[in-house]
Every structure is written in structure tokens, then in C-alpha cells.
Short mmCIF file of C-alpha atoms in Angstrom, two decimals:
data_model
loop_
_atom_site.label_atom_id
_atom_site.label_comp_id
_atom_site.label_asym_id
_atom_site.label_seq_id
_atom_site.Cartn_x
_atom_site.Cartn_y
_atom_site.Cartn_z
CA MET A 38 -9.39 -14.41 10.79
CA ASP A 39 -7.18 -11.95 12.69
CA SER A 40 -8.22 -11.69 16.37
CA THR A 41 -8.46 -7.87 16.40
CA ILE A 42 -10.80 -7.91 13.39
CA ILE A 43 -12.91 -10.63 15.07
CA GLU A 44 -13.13 -8.49 18.22
CA LYS A 45 -14.37 -5.49 16.19
CA ILE A 46 -16.98 -7.61 14.39
CA ILE A 47 -18.11 -9.21 17.68
CA LYS A 48 -18.47 -5.71 19.22
CA GLU A 49 -20.69 -4.62 16.31
CA ILE A 50 -22.72 -7.82 16.68
CA GLU A 51 -23.32 -7.14 20.36
CA GLN A 52 -24.55 -3.62 19.55
CA HIS A 53 -27.04 -4.98 17.02
CA ALA A 54 -28.09 -8.07 18.98
CA PRO A 55 -31.15 -6.62 20.81
CA ALA A 56 -32.88 -5.63 17.56
CA HIS A 57 -32.51 -9.17 16.20
CA GLU A 58 -33.30 -11.22 19.29
CA GLY A 59 -35.15 -14.41 18.44
CA GLN A 60 -35.03 -13.62 14.73
CA HIS A 61 -31.43 -14.23 13.66
CA VAL A 62 -30.75 -17.94 14.11
CA GLY A 63 -30.72 -20.44 11.26
CA ARG A 64 -29.55 -23.95 10.43
CA VAL A 65 -27.33 -25.25 7.62
CA VAL A 66 -29.38 -27.58 5.40
CA ALA A 67 -26.85 -28.10 2.60
CA VAL A 68 -23.18 -27.33 2.05
CA GLY A 69 -20.89 -27.77 -0.95
CA ASP A 70 -18.17 -25.96 -2.94
CA GLY A 71 -17.96 -23.13 -0.42
CA VAL A 72 -21.69 -22.31 -0.58
CA VAL A 73 -24.29 -23.10 2.10
CA ALA A 74 -28.09 -23.21 2.03
CA ILE A 75 -29.55 -22.01 5.33
CA ASP A 76 -33.03 -22.48 6.72
CA GLY A 77 -34.24 -19.51 8.78
CA LEU A 78 -32.52 -16.11 9.06
CA THR A 79 -35.74 -14.46 7.84
CA LYS A 80 -34.66 -10.95 8.90
CA CYS A 81 -31.18 -10.86 7.38
CA VAL A 82 -30.09 -8.52 4.56
CA MET A 83 -27.84 -8.83 1.48
CA SER A 84 -24.09 -8.77 2.22
CA GLU A 85 -24.75 -9.38 5.92
CA VAL A 86 -22.07 -11.27 7.84
CA ILE A 87 -23.12 -14.53 9.53
CA ILE A 88 -21.27 -16.66 12.10
CA PHE A 89 -21.17 -20.47 12.07
CA GLU A 90 -21.48 -21.87 15.59
CA GLU A 91 -19.29 -24.94 15.23
CA GLY A 92 -19.90 -26.26 18.77
CA LYS A 93 -23.62 -26.73 17.98
CA GLY A 94 -23.11 -28.81 14.88
CA LYS A 95 -20.93 -31.79 14.09
CA LYS A 96 -17.38 -31.44 15.39
CA LEU A 97 -14.93 -31.95 12.54
CA SER A 98 -11.69 -32.06 14.54
CA GLU A 99 -10.48 -32.19 18.13
CA ASN A 100 -8.71 -28.80 18.04
CA MET A 101 -11.67 -26.91 16.55
CA GLU A 102 -11.86 -24.58 19.58
CA THR A 103 -8.37 -23.24 18.87
CA GLN A 104 -9.35 -22.00 15.42
CA GLY A 105 -10.78 -18.50 14.82
CA ALA A 106 -14.48 -17.79 14.30
CA LEU A 107 -15.81 -18.86 10.92
CA PHE A 108 -17.82 -16.27 8.98
CA GLY A 109 -20.07 -16.36 5.95
CA LEU A 110 -21.64 -13.75 3.67
CA ILE A 111 -25.32 -13.67 2.64
CA LEU A 112 -25.57 -13.45 -1.17
CA ASN A 113 -29.02 -14.90 -1.97
CA LEU A 114 -32.35 -14.10 -0.32
CA GLU A 115 -34.90 -16.80 -1.22
CA GLU A 116 -38.49 -17.61 -0.26
CA ASP A 117 -37.67 -20.52 2.02
CA GLY A 118 -34.23 -19.48 3.29
CA VAL A 119 -30.94 -17.90 2.27
CA ARG A 120 -27.75 -18.93 0.53
CA ALA A 121 -24.36 -17.73 1.67
CA THR A 122 -20.72 -18.16 0.80
CA ILE A 123 -18.21 -19.31 3.40
CA LEU A 124 -15.38 -16.84 4.10
CA GLY A 125 -12.83 -19.42 5.15
CA ASP A 126 -12.34 -23.16 5.34
CA SER A 127 -15.55 -24.77 4.05
CA ALA A 128 -14.45 -28.13 5.51
CA ARG A 129 -15.35 -26.75 8.96
CA VAL A 130 -19.04 -26.41 7.99
CA SER A 131 -21.48 -29.33 8.16
CA GLU A 132 -25.22 -29.88 7.82
CA GLY A 133 -27.21 -29.14 10.95
CA MET A 134 -24.76 -26.50 12.14
CA THR A 135 -26.32 -23.44 13.81
CA VAL A 136 -25.83 -20.06 12.09
CA LYS A 137 -26.36 -16.60 13.56
CA SER A 138 -26.75 -13.39 11.60
CA THR A 139 -24.83 -10.41 12.95
CA GLY A 140 -26.89 -7.43 11.83
CA THR A 141 -23.81 -5.89 10.22
CA VAL A 142 -22.67 -5.79 6.60
CA LEU A 143 -19.17 -6.94 5.65
CA SER A 144 -16.46 -4.40 6.49
CA VAL A 145 -12.66 -4.34 6.20
CA PRO A 146 -10.13 -2.43 8.31
CA SER A 147 -8.38 0.61 6.84
CA GLY A 148 -5.99 3.26 8.08
CA GLU A 149 -2.39 4.48 8.01
CA GLU A 150 -1.28 1.19 9.61
CA LEU A 151 -2.03 -0.68 6.39
CA LEU A 152 0.62 1.26 4.41
CA GLY A 153 3.48 -1.04 3.44
CA ARG A 154 1.46 -4.16 4.30
CA VAL A 155 0.00 -7.13 2.43
CA VAL A 156 -3.56 -8.03 3.43
CA SER A 157 -6.16 -10.60 2.44
CA ALA A 158 -9.52 -9.84 0.80
CA LEU A 159 -10.96 -9.54 4.34
CA GLY A 160 -8.29 -7.04 5.42
CA GLU A 161 -6.32 -9.56 7.50
CA PRO A 162 -2.53 -9.05 7.54
CA ILE A 163 -0.85 -11.94 5.69
CA ASP A 164 2.75 -10.67 5.57
CA GLY A 165 3.77 -11.98 9.00
CA LYS A 166 4.32 -8.50 10.47
CA GLY A 167 1.69 -8.82 13.19
CA PRO A 168 -1.90 -7.61 13.63
CA PHE A 169 -3.20 -4.06 13.20
CA LYS A 170 -3.81 -2.13 16.40
CA ASN A 171 -5.77 0.96 15.39
CA THR A 172 -7.89 0.79 12.23
CA THR A 173 -11.26 2.03 11.00
CA MET A 174 -13.80 -0.47 9.63
CA MET A 175 -14.97 0.47 6.13
CA PRO A 176 -18.02 -1.18 4.46
CA VAL A 177 -17.11 -3.36 1.49
CA GLU A 178 -20.26 -2.25 -0.37
CA ARG A 179 -20.86 1.50 -0.37
CA GLN A 180 -22.86 3.72 -2.70
CA ALA A 181 -20.70 5.77 -5.06
CA ALA A 182 -20.61 9.56 -4.67
CA GLY A 183 -23.37 11.37 -6.59
CA VAL A 184 -22.83 13.84 -9.44
CA ILE A 185 -23.21 16.88 -7.14
CA ASP A 186 -20.49 15.54 -4.82
CA ARG A 187 -17.94 15.24 -7.66
CA LYS A 188 -15.85 17.66 -9.66
CA SER A 189 -14.06 17.54 -13.01
CA VAL A 190 -10.82 15.61 -13.47
CA THR A 191 -8.10 18.22 -14.05
CA VAL A 192 -5.10 17.17 -11.93
CA PRO A 193 -2.72 14.82 -13.78
CA LEU A 194 -1.63 11.48 -12.37
CA GLN A 195 1.87 10.98 -13.77
CA THR A 196 2.63 7.36 -14.64
CA GLY A 197 6.29 8.00 -15.54
CA ILE A 198 5.69 6.28 -18.89
CA LYS A 199 6.31 8.69 -21.78
CA ALA A 200 3.88 7.03 -24.18
CA ILE A 201 1.03 7.27 -21.65
CA ASP A 202 1.69 10.70 -20.12
CA ALA A 203 2.10 12.20 -23.61
CA MET A 204 -0.64 10.45 -25.62
CA ILE A 205 -3.12 8.86 -23.17
CA PRO A 206 -2.96 11.11 -20.09
CA ILE A 207 -4.57 9.95 -16.85
CA GLY A 208 -6.12 12.36 -14.35
CA ARG A 209 -6.74 11.90 -10.64
CA GLY A 210 -10.25 10.51 -10.30
CA GLN A 211 -10.26 8.85 -13.73
CA ARG A 212 -10.86 5.18 -14.60
CA GLU A 213 -8.48 4.07 -17.35
CA LEU A 214 -8.63 0.46 -18.54
CA ILE A 215 -5.43 -1.47 -19.30
CA ILE A 216 -6.38 -4.18 -21.77
CA GLY A 217 -4.49 -6.77 -23.79
CA ASP A 218 -3.58 -10.42 -24.22
CA ARG A 219 -1.68 -12.40 -21.62
CA GLY A 220 2.00 -11.47 -21.38
CA THR A 221 1.85 -8.06 -23.07
CA GLY A 222 3.06 -6.04 -20.07
CA LYS A 223 -0.25 -4.89 -18.51
CA THR A 224 0.87 -5.39 -14.90
CA THR A 225 4.24 -3.76 -15.67
CA VAL A 226 2.51 -0.54 -16.79
CA ALA A 227 0.47 -0.47 -13.58
CA ILE A 228 3.45 -1.19 -11.29
CA ASP A 229 5.55 1.49 -13.04
CA ALA A 230 2.75 3.97 -12.33
CA ILE A 231 2.96 3.06 -8.61
CA ILE A 232 6.78 3.37 -8.56
CA ASN A 233 6.60 6.76 -10.29
CA GLN A 234 4.62 8.26 -7.40
CA LYS A 235 7.85 8.41 -5.37
CA TYR A 236 8.78 11.47 -7.49
CA GLU A 237 5.64 13.29 -6.27
CA PRO A 238 5.90 15.67 -3.28
CA GLU A 239 4.92 13.83 -0.10
CA ALA A 240 1.98 16.17 0.54
CA THR A 241 0.31 15.34 -2.80
CA ARG A 242 1.59 11.78 -3.28
CA PRO A 243 -1.26 9.32 -3.93
CA ILE A 244 -1.74 6.31 -1.68
CA CYS A 245 -1.37 3.26 -3.97
CA ILE A 246 -3.36 0.02 -3.64
CA TYR A 247 -2.54 -3.04 -5.74
CA VAL A 248 -5.30 -5.67 -5.76
CA ALA A 249 -4.10 -9.09 -6.95
CA ILE A 250 -7.08 -11.22 -8.06
CA GLY A 251 -6.43 -14.85 -8.96
CA GLN A 252 -2.69 -14.25 -9.46
CA LYS A 253 0.09 -16.66 -8.52
CA GLU A 254 1.49 -16.08 -5.02
CA SER A 255 4.99 -15.91 -6.55
CA LYS A 256 3.97 -13.04 -8.85
CA THR A 257 2.49 -11.03 -5.97
CA ALA A 258 5.58 -11.70 -3.82
CA ARG A 259 7.81 -10.54 -6.70
CA ILE A 260 5.78 -7.33 -7.09
CA SER A 261 5.94 -6.71 -3.34
CA GLN A 262 9.72 -7.17 -3.40
CA GLN A 263 10.10 -4.87 -6.44
CA LEU A 264 8.06 -2.12 -4.76
CA ARG A 265 10.09 -2.50 -1.57
CA GLU A 266 13.41 -2.26 -3.44
CA GLN A 267 12.22 0.85 -5.28
CA GLY A 268 11.07 2.52 -2.04
CA ALA A 269 7.43 2.48 -3.20
CA MET A 270 6.04 0.10 -0.56
CA ASP A 271 5.99 2.92 2.03
CA TYR A 272 2.87 4.40 0.38
CA THR A 273 1.44 1.16 -1.06
CA ILE A 274 -1.02 -1.49 0.21
CA ILE A 275 -1.31 -4.90 -1.46
CA VAL A 276 -4.64 -6.75 -1.27
CA ASN A 277 -4.11 -10.37 -2.25
CA ALA A 278 -6.70 -12.99 -3.21
CA SER A 279 -4.48 -15.55 -4.92
CA ALA A 280 -5.44 -18.23 -7.44
CA ALA A 281 -5.63 -20.66 -4.48
CA ALA A 282 -8.15 -18.47 -2.61
CA PRO A 283 -11.86 -19.40 -2.69
CA ALA A 284 -13.96 -17.79 -5.44
CA ALA A 285 -15.75 -15.71 -2.78
CA LEU A 286 -12.52 -13.98 -1.75
CA GLN A 287 -11.47 -13.37 -5.38
CA TYR A 288 -14.88 -11.76 -5.93
CA LEU A 289 -14.58 -9.62 -2.78
CA ALA A 290 -10.93 -8.50 -3.19
CA PRO A 291 -11.56 -5.48 -5.50
CA PHE A 292 -14.38 -4.25 -3.24
CA ALA A 293 -12.09 -4.61 -0.21
CA GLY A 294 -9.40 -2.64 -2.08
CA VAL A 295 -11.70 0.26 -2.93
CA ALA A 296 -13.15 0.27 0.61
CA ILE A 297 -9.62 0.65 2.01
CA GLY A 298 -9.01 3.44 -0.53
CA GLU A 299 -12.21 5.28 0.44
CA TYR A 300 -10.86 5.79 3.96
CA PHE A 301 -8.01 7.88 2.51
CA MET A 302 -10.26 9.60 -0.07
CA ASP A 303 -12.62 10.70 2.73
CA GLN A 304 -9.62 12.41 4.35
CA GLY A 305 -9.02 14.49 1.21
CA LYS A 306 -6.14 12.35 -0.08
CA ASP A 307 -5.57 10.96 -3.57
CA VAL A 308 -5.58 7.19 -4.14
CA LEU A 309 -4.38 5.09 -7.08
CA ILE A 310 -5.86 1.59 -7.21
CA ILE A 311 -4.91 -1.23 -9.59
CA TYR A 312 -7.30 -4.18 -10.13
CA ASP A 313 -5.23 -7.04 -11.54
CA ASP A 314 -7.36 -8.34 -13.09
CA LEU A 315 -11.14 -7.98 -13.38
CA SER A 316 -11.40 -10.84 -15.91
CA LYS A 317 -10.52 -13.23 -13.09
CA GLN A 318 -12.97 -11.50 -10.74
CA ALA A 319 -15.74 -12.00 -13.34
CA VAL A 320 -14.84 -15.71 -13.60
CA ALA A 321 -14.92 -16.06 -9.79
CA TYR A 322 -18.29 -14.26 -9.68
CA ARG A 323 -19.64 -16.57 -12.41
CA GLN A 324 -18.52 -19.62 -10.40
CA LEU A 325 -20.11 -18.22 -7.27
CA SER A 326 -23.36 -17.32 -9.06
CA LEU A 327 -23.71 -20.76 -10.62
CA LEU A 328 -23.19 -22.38 -7.20
CA LEU A 329 -25.83 -20.03 -5.77
CA ARG A 330 -28.23 -21.33 -8.48
CA ARG A 331 -28.56 -17.94 -10.17
CA PRO A 332 -29.63 -18.19 -13.83
CA PRO A 333 -26.71 -18.13 -16.28
CA GLY A 334 -26.76 -15.70 -19.19
CA ARG A 335 -24.32 -15.01 -22.01
CA GLU A 336 -21.19 -17.20 -21.74
CA ALA A 337 -22.73 -18.50 -18.46
CA TYR A 338 -22.03 -15.16 -16.72
CA PRO A 339 -24.91 -13.96 -14.52
CA GLY A 340 -27.02 -11.09 -15.83
CA ASP A 341 -25.65 -8.64 -13.26
CA VAL A 342 -21.95 -9.03 -14.17
CA PHE A 343 -22.08 -5.53 -15.71
CA TYR A 344 -23.47 -4.18 -12.43
CA LEU A 345 -20.68 -6.01 -10.59
CA HIS A 346 -18.01 -3.93 -12.35
CA SER A 347 -19.98 -0.71 -12.70
CA ARG A 348 -20.70 -0.38 -8.98
CA LEU A 349 -17.03 -1.09 -8.30
CA LEU A 350 -15.58 1.37 -10.81
CA GLU A 351 -18.14 4.13 -10.12
CA ARG A 352 -16.56 4.46 -6.67
CA ALA A 353 -13.48 5.90 -8.40
CA CYS A 354 -14.02 9.67 -8.68
CA ARG A 355 -12.73 13.08 -7.65
CA LEU A 356 -14.75 14.56 -4.81
CA SER A 357 -15.81 18.21 -4.69
CA ASP A 358 -14.05 20.66 -2.39
CA GLU A 359 -17.04 20.53 -0.02
CA LYS A 360 -16.44 16.79 0.36
CA GLY A 361 -12.71 17.21 0.96
CA GLY A 362 -11.40 17.07 -2.61
CA GLY A 363 -10.01 13.53 -2.33
CA SER A 364 -9.94 11.15 -5.30
CA ILE A 365 -9.64 7.52 -6.31
CA THR A 366 -8.03 6.79 -9.68
CA ALA A 367 -8.74 3.25 -10.92
CA LEU A 368 -6.62 1.30 -13.39
CA PRO A 369 -8.57 -1.94 -13.97
CA ILE A 370 -6.81 -4.63 -16.01
CA ILE A 371 -8.66 -6.91 -18.42
CA GLU A 372 -7.14 -9.88 -20.23
CA THR A 373 -8.30 -10.52 -23.81
CA GLN A 374 -8.12 -13.68 -25.90
CA GLU A 375 -6.26 -13.22 -29.20
CA GLY A 376 -6.76 -9.44 -29.05
CA ASP A 377 -10.56 -9.73 -29.08
CA ILE A 378 -11.78 -6.55 -27.39
CA SER A 379 -15.34 -7.23 -28.52
CA GLY A 380 -15.68 -10.07 -25.97
CA TYR A 381 -18.37 -9.87 -23.29
CA ILE A 382 -16.30 -8.75 -20.28
CA PRO A 383 -13.90 -6.45 -22.25
CA THR A 384 -16.88 -4.69 -23.87
CA ASN A 385 -18.59 -4.25 -20.50
CA VAL A 386 -15.56 -2.72 -18.81
CA ILE A 387 -14.66 -0.50 -21.81
CA SER A 388 -18.16 1.01 -21.60
CA ILE A 389 -17.75 1.74 -17.87
CA THR A 390 -14.27 3.31 -17.97
CA ASP A 391 -13.03 6.71 -19.22
CA GLY A 392 -10.70 5.29 -21.85
CA GLN A 393 -8.39 2.36 -22.46
CA MET A 394 -4.76 1.50 -23.11
CA PHE A 395 -4.69 -1.39 -25.57
CA LEU A 396 -1.47 -3.43 -25.45
CA ILE A 397 -0.89 -5.71 -28.43
CA THR A 398 1.24 -8.83 -28.83
CA ASP A 399 2.76 -7.86 -32.22
CA LEU A 400 4.35 -4.69 -30.84
CA PHE A 401 5.47 -6.50 -27.69
CA ASN A 402 7.19 -9.19 -29.77
CA LYS A 403 8.93 -6.48 -31.83
CA GLY A 404 10.52 -5.20 -28.64
CA ILE A 405 8.37 -2.08 -28.39
CA ARG A 406 7.66 -1.65 -24.67
CA PRO A 407 5.14 -0.55 -23.53
CA ALA A 408 3.34 -2.22 -26.46
CA ILE A 409 0.58 0.39 -26.71
CA ASP A 410 -1.51 0.58 -29.89
CA VAL A 411 -2.01 4.35 -30.20
CA GLY A 412 -4.71 3.91 -32.84
CA ILE A 413 -7.23 2.22 -30.55
CA SER A 414 -6.04 3.58 -27.17
CA VAL A 415 -7.78 6.70 -25.88
CA SER A 416 -8.23 8.83 -22.78
CA ARG A 417 -11.65 10.47 -22.60
CA VAL A 418 -10.28 13.04 -20.14
CA GLY A 419 -7.50 13.92 -22.58
CA SER A 420 -5.34 17.01 -22.28
CA ALA A 421 -7.49 18.28 -19.37
CA ALA A 422 -5.31 15.95 -17.29
CA GLN A 423 -1.98 17.22 -18.62
CA THR A 424 0.35 19.92 -17.37
CA LYS A 425 0.99 22.88 -19.68
CA ALA A 426 4.56 21.69 -20.16
CA MET A 427 3.42 18.24 -21.38
CA LYS A 428 0.69 19.75 -23.57
CA GLY A 429 3.33 21.94 -25.22
CA VAL A 430 5.50 19.00 -26.31
CA ALA A 431 3.00 16.16 -26.77
CA GLY A 432 0.50 17.79 -29.14
CA GLY A 433 1.30 16.02 -32.40
CA ILE A 434 2.92 12.81 -31.18
CA LYS A 435 -0.18 10.60 -31.30
CA LEU A 436 -1.10 11.70 -34.84
CA GLU A 437 2.52 11.33 -35.97
CA LEU A 438 2.74 7.79 -34.61
CA ALA A 439 -0.62 6.76 -36.05
CA GLN A 440 0.44 8.06 -39.50
CA PHE A 441 3.78 6.29 -39.19
CA ARG A 442 2.06 2.95 -38.46
CA ASP A 443 -0.02 3.37 -41.68
CA LEU A 444 3.03 4.35 -43.73
CA GLU A 445 5.08 1.51 -42.23
CA ALA A 446 2.53 -0.99 -43.54
CA PHE A 447 2.40 0.81 -46.89
CA MET A 448 6.17 1.04 -47.44
CA GLN A 449 6.54 -2.76 -47.43
CA PHE A 450 4.97 -2.73 -50.89
CA ALA A 451 6.37 0.55 -52.22
CA SER A 452 9.86 0.57 -53.73
CA ASP A 453 10.11 4.32 -54.39
CA LEU A 454 8.98 6.84 -51.79
CA ASP A 455 8.82 10.61 -52.19
CA LYS A 456 10.99 12.69 -49.85
CA ALA A 457 8.13 13.88 -47.59
CA THR A 458 6.96 10.29 -46.98
CA ALA A 459 10.52 9.03 -46.42
CA ASP A 460 11.19 11.84 -43.92
CA ARG A 461 7.99 11.07 -42.05
CA ILE A 462 8.94 7.39 -41.82
CA GLU A 463 12.43 8.26 -40.51
CA THR A 464 10.95 10.63 -37.90
CA GLY A 465 8.37 8.00 -36.91
CA ARG A 466 11.04 5.32 -36.44
CA ARG A 467 12.95 7.54 -34.07
CA MET A 468 9.81 8.56 -32.19
CA VAL A 469 9.03 4.87 -31.61
CA GLU A 470 12.54 4.46 -30.14
CA VAL A 471 12.13 7.56 -27.95
CA LEU A 472 8.87 6.22 -26.51
CA LYS A 473 10.39 2.84 -25.62
CA GLN A 474 10.99 2.34 -21.92
CA LYS A 475 12.53 -0.33 -19.70
CA ASN A 476 10.43 -2.18 -17.11
CA GLY A 477 10.50 -0.64 -13.65
CA SER A 478 12.10 2.60 -14.87
CA PRO A 479 9.49 5.36 -14.75
CA ILE A 480 10.75 8.82 -15.75
CA PRO A 481 9.81 11.99 -13.81
CA LEU A 482 7.85 14.73 -15.58
CA ASP A 483 10.76 17.18 -16.08
CA LYS A 484 12.90 14.62 -17.95
CA GLN A 485 9.94 13.39 -20.02
CA VAL A 486 9.21 16.96 -21.15
CA ALA A 487 12.87 17.61 -22.01
CA VAL A 488 13.19 14.41 -24.08
CA LEU A 489 9.89 14.92 -25.93
CA TYR A 490 10.79 18.58 -26.60
CA ALA A 491 14.07 17.41 -28.14
CA ALA A 492 12.25 14.74 -30.20
CA SER A 493 9.76 17.30 -31.55
CA HIS A 494 12.69 19.54 -32.63
CA ALA A 495 14.36 16.87 -34.80
CA PHE A 496 17.12 16.33 -32.21
CA PHE A 497 17.24 12.57 -32.80
CA LEU A 498 16.82 12.72 -36.58
CA GLN A 499 20.57 12.72 -37.26
CA ALA A 500 21.20 9.79 -34.91
CA PRO A 501 20.98 6.24 -36.31
CA VAL A 502 17.78 4.48 -35.21
CA ALA A 503 19.77 1.85 -33.29
CA LYS A 504 21.49 4.56 -31.21
CA VAL A 505 18.44 6.68 -30.31
CA THR A 506 17.99 5.04 -26.87
CA GLU A 507 21.69 5.55 -26.07
CA VAL A 508 21.57 9.19 -27.21
CA GLU A 509 18.45 9.80 -25.11
CA GLN A 510 20.05 8.38 -21.95
CA LEU A 511 23.27 10.38 -22.45
CA TYR A 512 21.25 13.55 -23.12
CA VAL A 513 19.24 13.09 -19.89
CA ASP A 514 22.49 12.59 -17.95
CA PHE A 515 23.91 15.69 -19.65
CA LEU A 516 20.87 17.74 -18.57
CA ASP A 517 21.17 16.38 -15.01
CA SER A 518 24.79 17.51 -14.84
CA ASN A 519 24.67 20.84 -16.69
CA TYR A 520 21.04 22.03 -16.77
CA SER A 521 19.60 20.76 -13.49
CA SER A 522 18.09 24.19 -12.77
CA VAL A 523 16.09 23.98 -16.03
CA LEU A 524 14.74 20.54 -15.08
CA ALA A 525 13.90 21.81 -11.59
CA ASP A 526 12.02 24.76 -13.11
CA ILE A 527 9.92 22.43 -15.33
CA GLN A 528 9.16 20.22 -12.31
CA LYS A 529 8.22 23.19 -10.13
CA THR A 530 6.12 25.25 -12.57
CA ALA A 531 4.89 22.38 -14.86
CA GLN A 532 5.24 24.91 -17.70
CA LEU A 533 7.60 25.56 -20.62
CA SER A 534 8.54 29.24 -20.49
CA GLU A 535 10.37 30.94 -23.36
CA GLU A 536 13.46 31.05 -21.16
CA THR A 537 13.23 27.28 -20.58
CA LYS A 538 12.85 26.62 -24.31
CA LYS A 539 15.97 28.71 -25.04
CA SER A 540 17.92 26.75 -22.43
CA LEU A 541 16.76 23.41 -23.90
CA ASN A 542 17.69 24.53 -27.44
CA GLN A 543 21.12 25.56 -26.14
CA SER A 544 21.54 22.23 -24.33
CA MET A 545 20.82 20.32 -27.56
CA GLU A 546 23.48 22.30 -29.47
CA GLU A 547 26.06 21.78 -26.70
CA PHE A 548 25.30 18.06 -26.52
CA LYS A 549 25.71 17.63 -30.30
CA LEU A 550 29.09 19.38 -30.15
CA ALA A 551 30.23 17.21 -27.24
CA HIS A 552 28.96 13.93 -28.73
CA GLY A 553 29.35 14.43 -32.47
CA GLU A 554 30.30 10.78 -32.99
CA LEU A 555 26.72 9.72 -32.10
CA PHE A 556 25.17 11.80 -34.88
CA THR A 557 25.47 11.01 -38.58
CA GLU A 558 23.61 13.03 -41.17
CA ASN A 559 20.42 11.16 -42.12
CA LYS A 560 20.53 10.27 -45.79
#
């Protein structure tokens, strides 16, 4: 553990020591798989930090004194003792070792210093850039804000992904689940949302926290590098509990992430936090619970696995003005097996969150990215979390796409289609192309609105389906060069005035005249 964090914990221990004198010493009676049974510690509380006094027990190596203090976390209170998990190298713990409770619950450091850094589930810096000097300790477990201390979600959180901002809008303070099979682009959606925040004014830009739970170190390093290259790491914190980390740290990582976020929320700032992914946290918690001898329930998960995720996700909210008006927006990720969203963990998390984005393998394999199934995806905050400009252009897109998906299935068996159905299919095909987006290329609000306005006014209908993406890119470049003031007005006012609509209509006509070779009359 980092020396500065140890010093802070030791200081807290010294403050609490008098109240616990003669009551807070125990002895390890059994140890295995990162879990210890302890005799004594009759006055300790749940989630209390304990210290293993290695000098009192069996010495496991000659250089033991040079290693940092070894901590544990109380997770079971039993009649004849307690059970705890070891927050570190379990090989350093042996039977007979003396244990002291600290009188303090587990806390992690937070503050401006963490921005741009990679930390462990205990808040220790693990990016080789040195220790933190001035941080505030935040409790890992904290009660969520009550109903009176919250206010409605009305401020949009732009993800930069057209399909999401138009059809499944996310507001600041919302919890929107990203769900799908392995390899369908769930993490990509979340990382694009972080990158897109660079287009926000600095004063209102959310602090972003990416929590990697049970992921490969190489994946987390790649994400860190991508964010750094895109200039997004300046306002981002990565909390990493890799696949090699003990189950205890994988279980704690999301709570550490939200505790770090609460420091900024308490200051009236907005926070965006990604949990990637909670399926792996549930598996780590199941492993931990079975080792702690808690009774297994459905699929061997403990009975309180719902409470595990609900008390985590309830901490995401938008605070009232009296409380500073800060917010935490949570994007938890859940991995499904063969698209089964009726599984135990997916069902639990769907019922806790305010909507879900369902990514499906079939669309992903067809090259439709992001592979969002608009039929089953929903945002329960809805258009309350959209700007007036986006509302004005996005109204019928979801219905149009859902109808197109039905007609697309139907037309495989129909040889002769009436004109209205054929037109709807052609429009739907082009809308699918418009909503496609490359990885790591979020689009700012003004350009999204301009493109979707053009799509809703049949601008792409005369372009061949294969050329829609090319036409869209050229049109955006054309607007950048010739109508930058119009884009700036949309960005500034977040509205579509009549004057702006006239300018966009004019830009479409000019573009068609300049690039006539890209448009062929749709037969």
C-alpha cells in the first residue's frame, strides 16, 4: 500500500485507539484463499479495516519488515469471531498472527490530484507517476442521497454517438445500463462517451471515472493510451482491479470508483462513471461470499447480490441546488450469454437502472456499429434529457428504425412491394447508414443535429446506400467550411431556430449542386 495512504489510515487509527483500548485485538485461527477467520475483535463493525501484525506471528520471509502494512476488511460478524478478506498478499498471513481493528471503515483517497491517473481498488497510484500529496479520504460505503436531496434529471449528457443521443438520451444523474454479449462493442460505447466530453465547456465538463473490473491489463492499458491520445485523460481517472487481482479488490473497485466520484459531486461538479463490468463484480462477490461461508442462493450467488448492485447504483443521482447541484451519471456494463437478458444478474441490474442499451451480435456482425437494438433499448428519462435542437430532429427516428427492422424481415418473403413500403425501406436503409459510427470518433452536438436534420429531410434519399457515409462526411466538412456560424449557433443555443433551419436547407441545396455526382435519383 502507498506510504501516504498508510500514514492517513494510521493517523485515523491513533485518533480512534482510546475508545477501543483492550477490546480490539484478535488472533488468526484459519486462513485460506484470501479469507481469514479471526478469534476476538468483539467490538468491530462491518467494513472496518484491520491490520495484521506480522512481527507477532510466524515470519514468512527475511525482508518482511521492508514491506508495507498489510490490511484486511471485516465482512462477516459471527457469534464466536469474525471473518475478513485480506487486502493484499495473502501469503503474508499465517495462523496465530495478531490482528488489530482500527475503528475506521475503509476509505479511498480522492481529489484533483487523481485526474489523469490510474489507481488500484484501494486508491493507490499504479501508473508509476509517484504518490499523491494532498487528497481527501472518502468512505467506500456511504448511504445514497435521499429523495429530498435529489432533483429531476434534465441536463443532457452528450455521448457523441448519434444513435444514443437521438434515440436513447442520457441525462446527468441517470443510470443507463449497457448490456450485450461479449465482443459487441459495449466498452467502445462507454469510452466514446468519455472522449466526447472534451467538446464540453471546461466549466461544465464532467469528471470521468472508468472502473475496470476483472479486465485484462492489456485492455486497460490500451484504453488509457487511447484516452491520452484523444486528450481525454486530463479529466479522467481509471480505477483498475484486473483479472489477476484478488476477488476482494474486484468486489471493492466499483465502490472505490463511486467514492472517488462523490468527492467531486459534493463540490457541485458532474461525474460520469463507467463500471466495466458488473457481471465480473458479481462473480467476484459470489466467490468471496462462498469463501466466507455465506449460504448460496440462485446460481450460487448470495441472497444479497441485488443489494450489492442497488446500493452501488443508487449513489448515482443529481443533487438538489441546496446540496450543490452536483451529479453522478452511471453507465454500468453487463455481459450476457447468447443474448439472454432474462438471466439472474442482467434482470437484477435492469430493474435497478433507468433504462438500457442492448447491443446485439447479429447487428454487430452486419457491420452496424454501434450495434444497438432500438426495439428493446430504452431510456426512462427520455426526451427530458435532450436539448431542444436534438428533440426537433430526433422525434421519429426510433419509430422509423423499428418499423424498418420489421419490414426488412418481411421483405425477404415478399416479391412485390407497394410504393409506400418500398420508400420506407429505402429511407430506413439510409437511416441505418447515417447512424453508423466509427470507434473512437464521437461527434459533437451541433454536427449531430445538422446530419439528423438532413436525414429527416430526405437529403440522403437520392444517394446510393453504399455512399451515404461518404456523403455524410463530405457534408459535415462542407458545413465546417461554409456554415461554421450555423454550427456554432446550434452549439451555443442548443436550439433550432427558423433562421438556422433556413440556413441548413440552403446548405443542402448548395452541397447537392457542388457534389451532383454523389446523388443519383432513387428508383
